[in-house]
PDB file of C-alpha atoms in Angstrom:
ATOM      1  CA  UNK J   1      -5.257 -39.028  59.490  1.00 87.00           C
ATOM      2  CA  UNK J   2      -2.487 -40.388  57.251  1.00 91.00           C
ATOM      3  CA  UNK J   3       0.743 -38.395  57.208  1.00 92.00           C
ATOM      4  CA  UNK J   4       2.739 -38.396  53.984  1.00 93.00           C
ATOM      5  CA  UNK J   5       6.444 -37.619  54.098  1.00 92.00           C
ATOM      6  CA  UNK J   6       6.842 -36.301  50.568  1.00 93.00           C
ATOM      7  CA  UNK J   7      10.329 -36.355  49.084  1.00 92.00           C
ATOM      8  CA  UNK J   8      11.356 -34.900  45.775  1.00 89.00           C
ATOM      9  CA  UNK J   9      15.040 -35.120  46.654  1.00 86.00           C
ATOM     10  CA  UNK J  10      17.116 -35.364  49.802  1.00 81.00           C
ATOM     11  CA  UNK J  11      16.966 -31.563  50.163  1.00 85.00           C
ATOM     12  CA  UNK J  12      13.345 -31.090  49.082  1.00 89.00           C
ATOM     13  CA  UNK J  13      10.821 -32.690  51.413  1.00 92.00           C
ATOM     14  CA  UNK J  14       7.737 -31.776  53.426  1.00 93.00           C
ATOM     15  CA  UNK J  15       4.842 -33.347  55.340  1.00 94.00           C
ATOM     16  CA  UNK J  16       1.219 -33.596  54.172  1.00 94.00           C
ATOM     17  CA  UNK J  17      -1.846 -34.804  56.068  1.00 93.00           C
ATOM     18  CA  UNK J  18      -4.608 -36.684  54.241  1.00 93.00           C
ATOM     19  CA  UNK J  19      -6.923 -39.696  54.698  1.00 92.00           C
ATOM     20  CA  UNK J  20      -6.965 -43.264  53.388  1.00 90.00           C
ATOM     21  CA  UNK J  21     -10.276 -42.534  51.642  1.00 92.00           C
ATOM     22  CA  UNK J  22      -8.757 -39.775  49.517  1.00 92.00           C
ATOM     23  CA  UNK J  23      -8.288 -40.392  45.807  1.00 93.00           C
ATOM     24  CA  UNK J  24      -4.687 -40.661  44.681  1.00 93.00           C
ATOM     25  CA  UNK J  25      -5.380 -38.014  42.039  1.00 93.00           C
ATOM     26  CA  UNK J  26      -6.562 -35.592  44.755  1.00 94.00           C
ATOM     27  CA  UNK J  27      -3.488 -36.361  46.852  1.00 94.00           C
ATOM     28  CA  UNK J  28      -1.260 -35.638  43.837  1.00 94.00           C
ATOM     29  CA  UNK J  29      -3.057 -32.332  43.297  1.00 95.00           C
ATOM     30  CA  UNK J  30      -2.590 -31.419  46.977  1.00 95.00           C
ATOM     31  CA  UNK J  31       1.116 -32.334  46.899  1.00 95.00           C
ATOM     32  CA  UNK J  32       1.678 -30.345  43.689  1.00 95.00           C
ATOM     33  CA  UNK J  33      -0.012 -27.241  45.108  1.00 95.00           C
ATOM     34  CA  UNK J  34       2.079 -27.361  48.273  1.00 95.00           C
ATOM     35  CA  UNK J  35       5.272 -27.947  46.293  1.00 94.00           C
ATOM     36  CA  UNK J  36       4.581 -24.985  44.010  1.00 94.00           C
ATOM     37  CA  UNK J  37       3.675 -22.654  46.893  1.00 94.00           C
ATOM     38  CA  UNK J  38       6.781 -23.740  48.776  1.00 94.00           C
ATOM     39  CA  UNK J  39       9.015 -22.881  45.810  1.00 93.00           C
ATOM     40  CA  UNK J  40       7.179 -19.597  45.244  1.00 94.00           C
ATOM     41  CA  UNK J  41       8.037 -18.588  48.803  1.00 94.00           C
ATOM     42  CA  UNK J  42      11.679 -19.489  48.162  1.00 94.00           C
ATOM     43  CA  UNK J  43      11.726 -17.249  45.074  1.00 93.00           C
ATOM     44  CA  UNK J  44      10.003 -14.458  47.011  1.00 94.00           C
ATOM     45  CA  UNK J  45      12.635 -14.696  49.731  1.00 94.00           C
ATOM     46  CA  UNK J  46      15.442 -14.427  47.199  1.00 93.00           C
ATOM     47  CA  UNK J  47      13.973 -11.567  45.131  1.00 92.00           C
ATOM     48  CA  UNK J  48      12.376  -9.864  48.138  1.00 93.00           C
ATOM     49  CA  UNK J  49      15.746  -9.494  49.812  1.00 92.00           C
ATOM     50  CA  UNK J  50      17.067  -7.758  46.685  1.00 91.00           C
ATOM     51  CA  UNK J  51      13.950  -5.558  46.596  1.00 91.00           C
ATOM     52  CA  UNK J  52      14.459  -4.446  50.198  1.00 90.00           C
ATOM     53  CA  UNK J  53      18.099  -3.577  49.588  1.00 90.00           C
ATOM     54  CA  UNK J  54      18.129  -2.152  46.055  1.00 89.00           C
ATOM     55  CA  UNK J  55      14.539  -1.080  45.356  1.00 89.00           C
ATOM     56  CA  UNK J  56      12.213  -1.925  42.427  1.00 90.00           C
ATOM     57  CA  UNK J  57      13.465  -3.610  39.290  1.00 87.00           C
ATOM     58  CA  UNK J  58      14.388  -1.659  36.181  1.00 86.00           C
ATOM     59  CA  UNK J  59      13.087  -2.339  32.718  1.00 81.00           C
ATOM     60  CA  UNK J  60      15.430  -3.821  30.155  1.00 71.00           C
ATOM     61  CA  UNK J  61      15.824  -0.405  28.489  1.00 67.00           C
ATOM     62  CA  UNK J  62      16.728   1.286  31.787  1.00 64.00           C
ATOM     63  CA  UNK J  63      19.203  -1.465  32.634  1.00 61.00           C
ATOM     64  CA  UNK J  64      21.087  -0.781  29.404  1.00 56.00           C
ATOM     65  CA  UNK J  65      21.368   2.934  30.224  1.00 58.00           C
ATOM     66  CA  UNK J  66      22.421   2.417  33.842  1.00 54.00           C
ATOM     67  CA  UNK J  67      26.141   2.504  34.501  1.00 51.00           C
ATOM     68  CA  UNK J  68      27.171  -0.568  36.419  1.00 44.00           C
ATOM     69  CA  UNK J  69      29.138   1.209  39.135  1.00 44.00           C
ATOM     70  CA  UNK J  70      28.997   0.938  42.934  1.00 44.00           C
ATOM     71  CA  UNK J  71      28.298   4.429  44.264  1.00 44.00           C
ATOM     72  CA  UNK J  72      26.081   6.064  46.840  1.00 44.00           C
ATOM     73  CA  UNK J  73      22.848   7.641  45.642  1.00 46.00           C
ATOM     74  CA  UNK J  74      20.048   9.307  47.527  1.00 45.00           C
ATOM     75  CA  UNK J  75      16.721   7.537  47.163  1.00 46.00           C
ATOM     76  CA  UNK J  76      13.325   9.219  47.100  1.00 46.00           C
ATOM     77  CA  UNK J  77      12.847   8.216  50.747  1.00 47.00           C
ATOM     78  CA  UNK J  78      16.024  10.009  51.745  1.00 49.00           C
ATOM     79  CA  UNK J  79      17.976   6.818  52.516  1.00 51.00           C
ATOM     80  CA  UNK J  80      21.517   6.173  51.344  1.00 51.00           C
ATOM     81  CA  UNK J  81      21.649   2.923  49.382  1.00 53.00           C
ATOM     82  CA  UNK J  82      24.132   1.130  47.182  1.00 57.00           C
ATOM     83  CA  UNK J  83      23.443   0.713  43.487  1.00 77.00           C
ATOM     84  CA  UNK J  84      22.570  -2.855  42.555  1.00 76.00           C
ATOM     85  CA  UNK J  85      25.846  -4.401  41.312  1.00 82.00           C
ATOM     86  CA  UNK J  86      23.879  -6.517  38.826  1.00 81.00           C
ATOM     87  CA  UNK J  87      22.175  -3.418  37.415  1.00 80.00           C
ATOM     88  CA  UNK J  88      18.704  -4.971  37.639  1.00 85.00           C
ATOM     89  CA  UNK J  89      17.300  -2.629  40.307  1.00 84.00           C
ATOM     90  CA  UNK J  90      17.041   1.109  40.634  1.00 82.00           C
ATOM     91  CA  UNK J  91      18.690   1.618  44.021  1.00 82.00           C
ATOM     92  CA  UNK J  92      15.613   3.599  45.193  1.00 83.00           C
ATOM     93  CA  UNK J  93      15.054   1.464  48.288  1.00 84.00           C
ATOM     94  CA  UNK J  94      12.527   1.990  51.057  1.00 87.00           C
ATOM     95  CA  UNK J  95      13.384   3.305  54.519  1.00 88.00           C
ATOM     96  CA  UNK J  96      15.463   1.271  56.936  1.00 89.00           C
ATOM     97  CA  UNK J  97      12.452   0.537  59.137  1.00 92.00           C
ATOM     98  CA  UNK J  98      10.370  -0.702  56.213  1.00 92.00           C
ATOM     99  CA  UNK J  99      13.295  -2.782  55.010  1.00 91.00           C
ATOM    100  CA  UNK J 100      13.394  -4.565  58.364  1.00 93.00           C
ATOM    101  CA  UNK J 101       9.634  -5.193  58.269  1.00 94.00           C
ATOM    102  CA  UNK J 102       9.841  -6.597  54.750  1.00 94.00           C
ATOM    103  CA  UNK J 103      12.806  -8.852  55.585  1.00 94.00           C
ATOM    104  CA  UNK J 104      11.045 -10.092  58.718  1.00 95.00           C
ATOM    105  CA  UNK J 105       7.942 -11.031  56.708  1.00 95.00           C
ATOM    106  CA  UNK J 106      10.127 -12.802  54.137  1.00 95.00           C
ATOM    107  CA  UNK J 107      11.977 -14.747  56.841  1.00 95.00           C
ATOM    108  CA  UNK J 108       8.718 -15.834  58.504  1.00 95.00           C
ATOM    109  CA  UNK J 109       7.305 -16.974  55.166  1.00 94.00           C
ATOM    110  CA  UNK J 110      10.487 -18.898  54.359  1.00 94.00           C
ATOM    111  CA  UNK J 111      10.381 -20.578  57.789  1.00 94.00           C
ATOM    112  CA  UNK J 112       6.749 -21.635  57.232  1.00 93.00           C
ATOM    113  CA  UNK J 113       7.726 -23.636  54.150  1.00 91.00           C
ATOM    114  CA  UNK J 114      11.257 -24.650  55.037  1.00 92.00           C
ATOM    115  CA  UNK J 115      12.561 -28.182  55.345  1.00 89.00           C
ATOM    116  CA  UNK J 116      12.991 -27.619  59.078  1.00 92.00           C
ATOM    117  CA  UNK J 117       9.240 -28.200  59.415  1.00 93.00           C
ATOM    118  CA  UNK J 118       9.913 -31.884  58.767  1.00 92.00           C
ATOM    119  CA  UNK J 119      12.205 -32.086  61.801  1.00 90.00           C
ATOM    120  CA  UNK J 120       9.549 -30.256  63.833  1.00 92.00           C
ATOM    121  CA  UNK J 121       6.897 -32.729  62.553  1.00 92.00           C
ATOM    122  CA  UNK J 122       4.726 -29.902  61.221  1.00 94.00           C
ATOM    123  CA  UNK J 123       2.658 -30.651  58.116  1.00 94.00           C
ATOM    124  CA  UNK J 124       2.298 -27.968  55.452  1.00 94.00           C
ATOM    125  CA  UNK J 125      -1.168 -26.680  54.600  1.00 94.00           C
ATOM    126  CA  UNK J 126      -2.447 -24.726  51.623  1.00 94.00           C
ATOM    127  CA  UNK J 127      -3.984 -22.085  53.895  1.00 95.00           C
ATOM    128  CA  UNK J 128      -0.830 -21.680  55.988  1.00 95.00           C
ATOM    129  CA  UNK J 129       1.414 -21.051  52.968  1.00 95.00           C
ATOM    130  CA  UNK J 130      -1.113 -18.624  51.443  1.00 95.00           C
ATOM    131  CA  UNK J 131      -1.173 -16.683  54.719  1.00 95.00           C
ATOM    132  CA  UNK J 132       2.624 -16.445  54.631  1.00 95.00           C
ATOM    133  CA  UNK J 133       2.487 -15.102  51.061  1.00 95.00           C
ATOM    134  CA  UNK J 134      -0.233 -12.593  52.028  1.00 95.00           C
ATOM    135  CA  UNK J 135       1.999 -11.370  54.857  1.00 95.00           C
ATOM    136  CA  UNK J 136       4.774 -10.716  52.344  1.00 95.00           C
ATOM    137  CA  UNK J 137       2.293  -8.974  50.032  1.00 95.00           C
ATOM    138  CA  UNK J 138       1.257  -6.640  52.846  1.00 95.00           C
ATOM    139  CA  UNK J 139       4.872  -5.845  53.717  1.00 94.00           C
ATOM    140  CA  UNK J 140       5.653  -5.068  50.044  1.00 94.00           C
ATOM    141  CA  UNK J 141       2.652  -2.762  49.776  1.00 94.00           C
ATOM    142  CA  UNK J 142       3.745  -0.944  52.941  1.00 93.00           C
ATOM    143  CA  UNK J 143       7.321  -0.556  51.734  1.00 92.00           C
ATOM    144  CA  UNK J 144       6.356   0.515  48.192  1.00 92.00           C
ATOM    145  CA  UNK J 145       2.857   2.031  48.280  1.00 91.00           C
ATOM    146  CA  UNK J 146       3.345   3.365  44.735  1.00 91.00           C
ATOM    147  CA  UNK J 147       3.469  -0.236  43.562  1.00 90.00           C
ATOM    148  CA  UNK J 148       6.062  -2.279  41.724  1.00 92.00           C
ATOM    149  CA  UNK J 149       6.581  -2.284  37.959  1.00 91.00           C
ATOM    150  CA  UNK J 150       5.078  -5.210  36.008  1.00 91.00           C
ATOM    151  CA  UNK J 151       8.516  -6.640  35.225  1.00 91.00           C
ATOM    152  CA  UNK J 152       9.552  -6.899  38.887  1.00 92.00           C
ATOM    153  CA  UNK J 153       9.832 -10.564  39.834  1.00 91.00           C
ATOM    154  CA  UNK J 154       8.411  -9.972  43.310  1.00 93.00           C
ATOM    155  CA  UNK J 155       5.209  -8.577  41.793  1.00 93.00           C
ATOM    156  CA  UNK J 156       5.065 -11.417  39.278  1.00 92.00           C
ATOM    157  CA  UNK J 157       5.426 -13.989  42.061  1.00 92.00           C
ATOM    158  CA  UNK J 158       2.679 -12.360  44.131  1.00 93.00           C
ATOM    159  CA  UNK J 159       0.332 -12.127  41.135  1.00 92.00           C
ATOM    160  CA  UNK J 160       1.189 -15.571  39.758  1.00 89.00           C
ATOM    161  CA  UNK J 161       2.452 -14.286  36.414  1.00 90.00           C
ATOM    162  CA  UNK J 162       6.005 -15.605  36.592  1.00 89.00           C
ATOM    163  CA  UNK J 163       7.646 -16.924  33.439  1.00 87.00           C
ATOM    164  CA  UNK J 164      10.065 -19.578  34.668  1.00 86.00           C
ATOM    165  CA  UNK J 165      10.840 -21.144  31.290  1.00 84.00           C
ATOM    166  CA  UNK J 166      14.492 -20.763  30.419  1.00 83.00           C
ATOM    167  CA  UNK J 167      15.491 -19.844  33.973  1.00 84.00           C
ATOM    168  CA  UNK J 168      17.251 -21.826  36.679  1.00 83.00           C
ATOM    169  CA  UNK J 169      13.864 -22.181  38.393  1.00 86.00           C
ATOM    170  CA  UNK J 170      11.975 -23.745  35.498  1.00 85.00           C
ATOM    171  CA  UNK J 171      11.940 -27.167  37.186  1.00 87.00           C
ATOM    172  CA  UNK J 172      10.600 -25.875  40.503  1.00 88.00           C
ATOM    173  CA  UNK J 173       6.891 -26.175  39.762  1.00 90.00           C
ATOM    174  CA  UNK J 174       5.030 -29.396  39.037  1.00 91.00           C
ATOM    175  CA  UNK J 175       1.940 -30.141  36.954  1.00 92.00           C
ATOM    176  CA  UNK J 176      -0.635 -32.495  38.515  1.00 91.00           C
ATOM    177  CA  UNK J 177      -1.271 -34.036  35.095  1.00 92.00           C
ATOM    178  CA  UNK J 178       2.366 -35.133  34.718  1.00 92.00           C
ATOM    179  CA  UNK J 179       3.248 -35.889  38.327  1.00 93.00           C
ATOM    180  CA  UNK J 180       3.537 -39.334  39.892  1.00 92.00           C
ATOM    181  CA  UNK J 181       3.634 -40.559  43.483  1.00 93.00           C
ATOM    182  CA  UNK J 182       5.633 -43.643  44.403  1.00 92.00           C
ATOM    183  CA  UNK J 183       5.434 -45.665  47.609  1.00 91.00           C
ATOM    184  CA  UNK J 184       7.492 -48.748  48.525  1.00 87.00           C
ATOM    185  CA  UNK J 185       8.915 -48.979  44.998  1.00 87.00           C
ATOM    186  CA  UNK J 186       5.468 -48.935  43.325  1.00 90.00           C
ATOM    187  CA  UNK J 187       3.557 -46.162  41.610  1.00 91.00           C
ATOM    188  CA  UNK J 188       0.363 -45.004  43.302  1.00 91.00           C
ATOM    189  CA  UNK J 189      -2.202 -45.157  40.519  1.00 91.00           C
ATOM    190  CA  UNK J 190      -4.451 -42.086  40.150  1.00 90.00           C
ATOM    191  CA  UNK J 191      -7.565 -44.217  39.732  1.00 89.00           C
ATOM    192  CA  UNK J 192      -7.197 -45.816  43.167  1.00 92.00           C
ATOM    193  CA  UNK J 193      -7.875 -44.618  46.649  1.00 92.00           C
ATOM    194  CA  UNK J 194      -4.963 -44.160  49.016  1.00 90.00           C
ATOM    195  CA  UNK J 195      -6.154 -47.199  50.997  1.00 90.00           C
ATOM    196  CA  UNK J 196      -5.371 -49.435  48.005  1.00 91.00           C
ATOM    197  CA  UNK J 197      -1.679 -48.691  48.503  1.00 88.00           C
ATOM    198  CA  UNK J 198      -1.396 -47.817  52.196  1.00 83.00           C
ATOM    199  CA  UNK J 199      -4.067 -49.970  53.834  1.00 87.00           C
ATOM    200  CA  UNK J 200      -7.006 -48.845  55.955  1.00 88.00           C
ATOM    201  CA  UNK J 201      -5.046 -47.681  58.993  1.00 86.00           C
ATOM    202  CA  UNK J 202      -5.585 -43.948  59.406  1.00 86.00           C
ATOM    203  CA  UNK J 203      -2.866 -43.465  62.014  1.00 88.00           C
ATOM    204  CA  UNK J 204       0.051 -44.265  59.725  1.00 89.00           C
ATOM    205  CA  UNK J 205       2.963 -42.500  58.079  1.00 91.00           C
ATOM    206  CA  UNK J 206       4.128 -43.108  54.518  1.00 90.00           C
ATOM    207  CA  UNK J 207       7.338 -41.968  52.858  1.00 91.00           C
ATOM    208  CA  UNK J 208       6.435 -41.208  49.234  1.00 92.00           C
ATOM    209  CA  UNK J 209       8.478 -39.980  46.308  1.00 92.00           C
ATOM    210  CA  UNK J 210       7.148 -37.370  43.889  1.00 92.00           C
ATOM    211  CA  UNK J 211       8.506 -36.998  40.362  1.00 90.00           C
ATOM    212  CA  UNK J 212       7.518 -36.123  36.838  1.00 89.00           C
ATOM    213  CA  UNK J 213       6.018 -38.810  34.623  1.00 88.00           C
ATOM    214  CA  UNK J 214       8.300 -40.630  32.208  1.00 85.00           C
ATOM    215  CA  UNK J 215      11.210 -40.960  34.595  1.00 84.00           C
ATOM    216  CA  UNK J 216      12.532 -44.263  35.895  1.00 83.00           C
ATOM    217  CA  UNK J 217      11.370 -45.607  39.241  1.00 84.00           C
ATOM    218  CA  UNK J 218      12.840 -43.589  42.120  1.00 83.00           C
ATOM    219  CA  UNK J 219      15.307 -45.101  44.528  1.00 78.00           C
ATOM    220  CA  UNK J 220      13.647 -46.946  47.383  1.00 77.00           C
ATOM    221  CA  UNK J 221      13.969 -45.590  50.886  1.00 73.00           C
ATOM    222  CA  UNK J 222      16.607 -47.256  53.121  1.00 73.00           C
ATOM    223  CA  UNK J 223      15.423 -49.431  55.992  1.00 71.00           C
ATOM    224  CA  UNK J 224      16.751 -46.884  58.506  1.00 73.00           C
ATOM    225  CA  UNK J 225      17.396 -43.180  58.156  1.00 74.00           C
ATOM    226  CA  UNK J 226      20.856 -41.612  58.203  1.00 78.00           C
ATOM    227  CA  UNK J 227      20.665 -40.489  61.837  1.00 81.00           C
ATOM    228  CA  UNK J 228      19.614 -43.951  63.043  1.00 85.00           C
ATOM    229  CA  UNK J 229      22.307 -45.608  60.948  1.00 85.00           C
ATOM    230  CA  UNK J 230      24.987 -43.364  62.417  1.00 89.00           C
ATOM    231  CA  UNK J 231      23.723 -44.067  65.928  1.00 89.00           C
ATOM    232  CA  UNK J 232      23.843 -47.819  65.244  1.00 90.00           C
ATOM    233  CA  UNK J 233      27.400 -47.616  63.887  1.00 90.00           C
ATOM    234  CA  UNK J 234      28.505 -45.573  66.891  1.00 91.00           C
ATOM    235  CA  UNK J 235      26.971 -48.125  69.281  1.00 90.00           C
ATOM    236  CA  UNK J 236      28.623 -51.006  67.389  1.00 91.00           C
ATOM    237  CA  UNK J 237      32.054 -49.361  67.530  1.00 91.00           C
ATOM    238  CA  UNK J 238      31.656 -48.660  71.235  1.00 90.00           C
ATOM    239  CA  UNK J 239      30.575 -52.252  71.873  1.00 89.00           C
ATOM    240  CA  UNK J 240      33.487 -53.592  69.813  1.00 89.00           C
ATOM    241  CA  UNK J 241      36.013 -51.483  71.746  1.00 88.00           C
ATOM    242  CA  UNK J 242      34.537 -52.702  75.013  1.00 85.00           C
ATOM    243  CA  UNK J 243      34.769 -56.348  73.905  1.00 83.00           C
ATOM    244  CA  UNK J 244      38.416 -55.866  72.888  1.00 83.00           C
ATOM    245  CA  UNK J 245      39.187 -54.275  76.236  1.00 79.00           C
ATOM    246  CA  UNK J 246      37.521 -57.121  78.146  1.00 73.00           C
ATOM    247  CA  UNK J 247      39.318 -59.708  76.032  1.00 74.00           C
ATOM    248  CA  UNK J 248      42.653 -58.062  76.867  1.00 69.00           C
ATOM    249  CA  UNK J 249      41.852 -58.043  80.568  1.00 65.00           C
ATOM    250  CA  UNK J 250      40.828 -61.730  80.532  1.00 62.00           C
ATOM    251  CA  UNK J 251      44.048 -62.634  78.739  1.00 60.00           C
ATOM    252  CA  UNK J 252      46.080 -61.188  81.641  1.00 62.00           C
ATOM    253  CA  UNK J 253      44.000 -62.661  84.466  1.00 61.00           C
ATOM    254  CA  UNK J 254      45.981 -65.929  84.554  1.00 61.00           C
ATOM    255  CA  UNK J 255      49.061 -64.011  85.696  1.00 63.00           C
ATOM    256  CA  UNK J 256      47.428 -63.571  89.122  1.00 61.00           C
ATOM    257  CA  UNK J 257      46.676 -67.295  89.546  1.00 65.00           C
ATOM    258  CA  UNK J 258      48.769 -69.522  91.893  1.00 65.00           C
ATOM    259  CA  UNK J 259      49.389 -72.120  89.221  1.00 66.00           C
ATOM    260  CA  UNK J 260      50.866 -69.440  86.923  1.00 66.00           C
ATOM    261  CA  UNK J 261      53.374 -68.254  89.540  1.00 68.00           C
ATOM    262  CA  UNK J 262      56.847 -68.963  88.106  1.00 72.00           C
ATOM    263  CA  UNK J 263      58.233 -69.163  91.702  1.00 70.00           C
ATOM    264  CA  UNK J 264      55.677 -71.711  92.919  1.00 68.00           C
ATOM    265  CA  UNK J 265      58.003 -74.760  92.649  1.00 66.00           C
ATOM    266  CA  UNK J 266      60.816 -72.967  94.455  1.00 67.00           C
ATOM    267  CA  UNK J 267      58.458 -71.816  97.160  1.00 66.00           C
ATOM    268  CA  UNK J 268      57.140 -75.341  97.643  1.00 62.00           C
ATOM    269  CA  UNK J 269      60.567 -76.904  98.136  1.00 61.00           C
ATOM    270  CA  UNK J 270      61.777 -74.062 100.331  1.00 65.00           C
ATOM    271  CA  UNK J 271      58.948 -74.749 102.766  1.00 56.00           C
ATOM    272  CA  UNK J 272      56.862 -71.752 102.010  1.00 53.00           C
ATOM    273  CA  UNK J 273      53.672 -73.728 101.725  1.00 54.00           C
ATOM    274  CA  UNK J 274      54.550 -75.852 104.749  1.00 56.00           C
ATOM    275  CA  UNK J 275      55.089 -72.725 106.808  1.00 60.00           C
ATOM    276  CA  UNK J 276      51.745 -71.385 105.647  1.00 61.00           C
ATOM    277  CA  UNK J 277      50.004 -74.617 106.705  1.00 62.00           C
ATOM    278  CA  UNK J 278      51.792 -74.584 110.063  1.00 64.00           C
ATOM    279  CA  UNK J 279      50.754 -71.001 110.661  1.00 68.00           C
ATOM    280  CA  UNK J 280      47.172 -71.877 109.914  1.00 65.00           C
ATOM    281  CA  UNK J 281      47.345 -74.832 112.315  1.00 69.00           C
ATOM    282  CA  UNK J 282      48.811 -72.621 115.054  1.00 74.00           C
ATOM    283  CA  UNK J 283      45.922 -70.222 114.641  1.00 74.00           C
ATOM    284  CA  UNK J 284      43.444 -73.060 114.994  1.00 75.00           C
ATOM    285  CA  UNK J 285      45.179 -74.341 118.109  1.00 78.00           C
ATOM    286  CA  UNK J 286      45.127 -70.893 119.642  1.00 80.00           C
ATOM    287  CA  UNK J 287      41.367 -70.738 119.024  1.00 78.00           C
ATOM    288  CA  UNK J 288      40.967 -74.073 120.750  1.00 81.00           C
ATOM    289  CA  UNK J 289      43.011 -72.868 123.767  1.00 82.00           C
ATOM    290  CA  UNK J 290      40.865 -69.784 124.090  1.00 82.00           C
ATOM    291  CA  UNK J 291      37.687 -71.871 123.940  1.00 81.00           C
ATOM    292  CA  UNK J 292      39.026 -74.298 126.585  1.00 80.00           C
ATOM    293  CA  UNK J 293      40.015 -71.411 128.839  1.00 80.00           C
ATOM    294  CA  UNK J 294      36.519 -69.927 128.601  1.00 79.00           C
ATOM    295  CA  UNK J 295      34.964 -73.317 129.376  1.00 76.00           C
ATOM    296  CA  UNK J 296      37.247 -73.758 132.412  1.00 78.00           C
ATOM    297  CA  UNK J 297      36.296 -70.321 133.711  1.00 76.00           C
ATOM    298  CA  UNK J 298      32.608 -71.176 133.427  1.00 75.00           C
ATOM    299  CA  UNK J 299      33.101 -74.422 135.444  1.00 78.00           C
ATOM    300  CA  UNK J 300      35.058 -72.567 138.157  1.00 78.00           C
ATOM    301  CA  UNK J 301      32.337 -69.963 138.460  1.00 76.00           C
ATOM    302  CA  UNK J 302      29.651 -72.653 138.817  1.00 75.00           C
ATOM    303  CA  UNK J 303      31.600 -74.400 141.562  1.00 73.00           C
ATOM    304  CA  UNK J 304      32.014 -71.199 143.555  1.00 76.00           C
ATOM    305  CA  UNK J 305      28.294 -70.436 143.316  1.00 75.00           C
ATOM    306  CA  UNK J 306      27.424 -73.947 144.494  1.00 74.00           C
ATOM    307  CA  UNK J 307      29.777 -73.732 147.479  1.00 69.00           C
ATOM    308  CA  UNK J 308      28.414 -70.367 148.579  1.00 70.00           C
ATOM    309  CA  UNK J 309      24.856 -71.628 148.293  1.00 71.00           C
ATOM    310  CA  UNK J 310      25.671 -74.698 150.418  1.00 70.00           C
ATOM    311  CA  UNK J 311      27.162 -72.586 153.188  1.00 69.00           C
ATOM    312  CA  UNK J 312      24.227 -70.239 153.289  1.00 67.00           C
ATOM    313  CA  UNK J 313      21.382 -72.772 153.229  1.00 59.00           C
ATOM    314  CA  UNK J 314      22.778 -75.892 154.858  1.00 50.00           C
ATOM    315  CA  UNK J 315      22.224 -79.512 153.979  1.00 47.00           C
ATOM    316  CA  UNK J 316      18.487 -79.246 154.243  1.00 44.00           C
ATOM    317  CA  UNK J 317      18.220 -76.526 151.618  1.00 44.00           C
ATOM    318  CA  UNK J 318      20.596 -78.409 149.423  1.00 41.00           C
ATOM    319  CA  UNK J 319      18.412 -81.506 149.792  1.00 44.00           C
ATOM    320  CA  UNK J 320      15.300 -79.551 148.834  1.00 42.00           C
TER     321      UNK J 320
END
């Protein structure tokens, strides 16, 4: 299983699992589908949070009639909500409990497609993202059983009828016919298999760039990632500080040497060294005296033992 680390930008990346035998065109289609589902979940999280707080969206005619004031109104569910300050939603929100359920489903869906999955080394799957969207769909149906109006962006996202042209999200989705994959500074040609660009090793990981056709070649990946580079710089600085500290200590070591003593000449002529040698010689002589005394004691002891033995046994025993 080949793992692709797909990057569209430094803030848009995810993991995909495939095989070396897969066609590049099929890999592009898989990457595009995951990218589009990932961005759909992001839009659902943004609009779903507004839906939970301010209720269904208003039509353009109703938005013109609505006074853009912040006041408290009583919704059909009996909950006190704040009018949408943008004037896009009715303020008829669901109950507090259903709001929490809807927000929880939105958060779980957003986590399933978030960039944090890269740090966790979790690859995105088509089925997993669809399950997250279905969970949000169920929470929306529970919160608003009467349904949402056709112009509500949450409903459009769930039904796949969004019109992103002219909005800030128009560049979110990709088209497999105009999408390119790049690896190691080279484009992965749709007519080839993945093995033609990545080799035959299944247990490998590739960092690929995805972009629309017609753009210049993307920037190549650095040899090391940012975290590793920072760790290397930190280690280098620590090593450099340690070397400077050791060099400073070595530079001062000579001050403890005898030849660097500024009083050495005076000490020599004043007899300091001679006294030291004499003291050492006295110690050696004392050791010799102690050794001689011990040897003398041993001889005296032997003589006493011999004399006592001669008295006890007589000349005959001594002869034997």
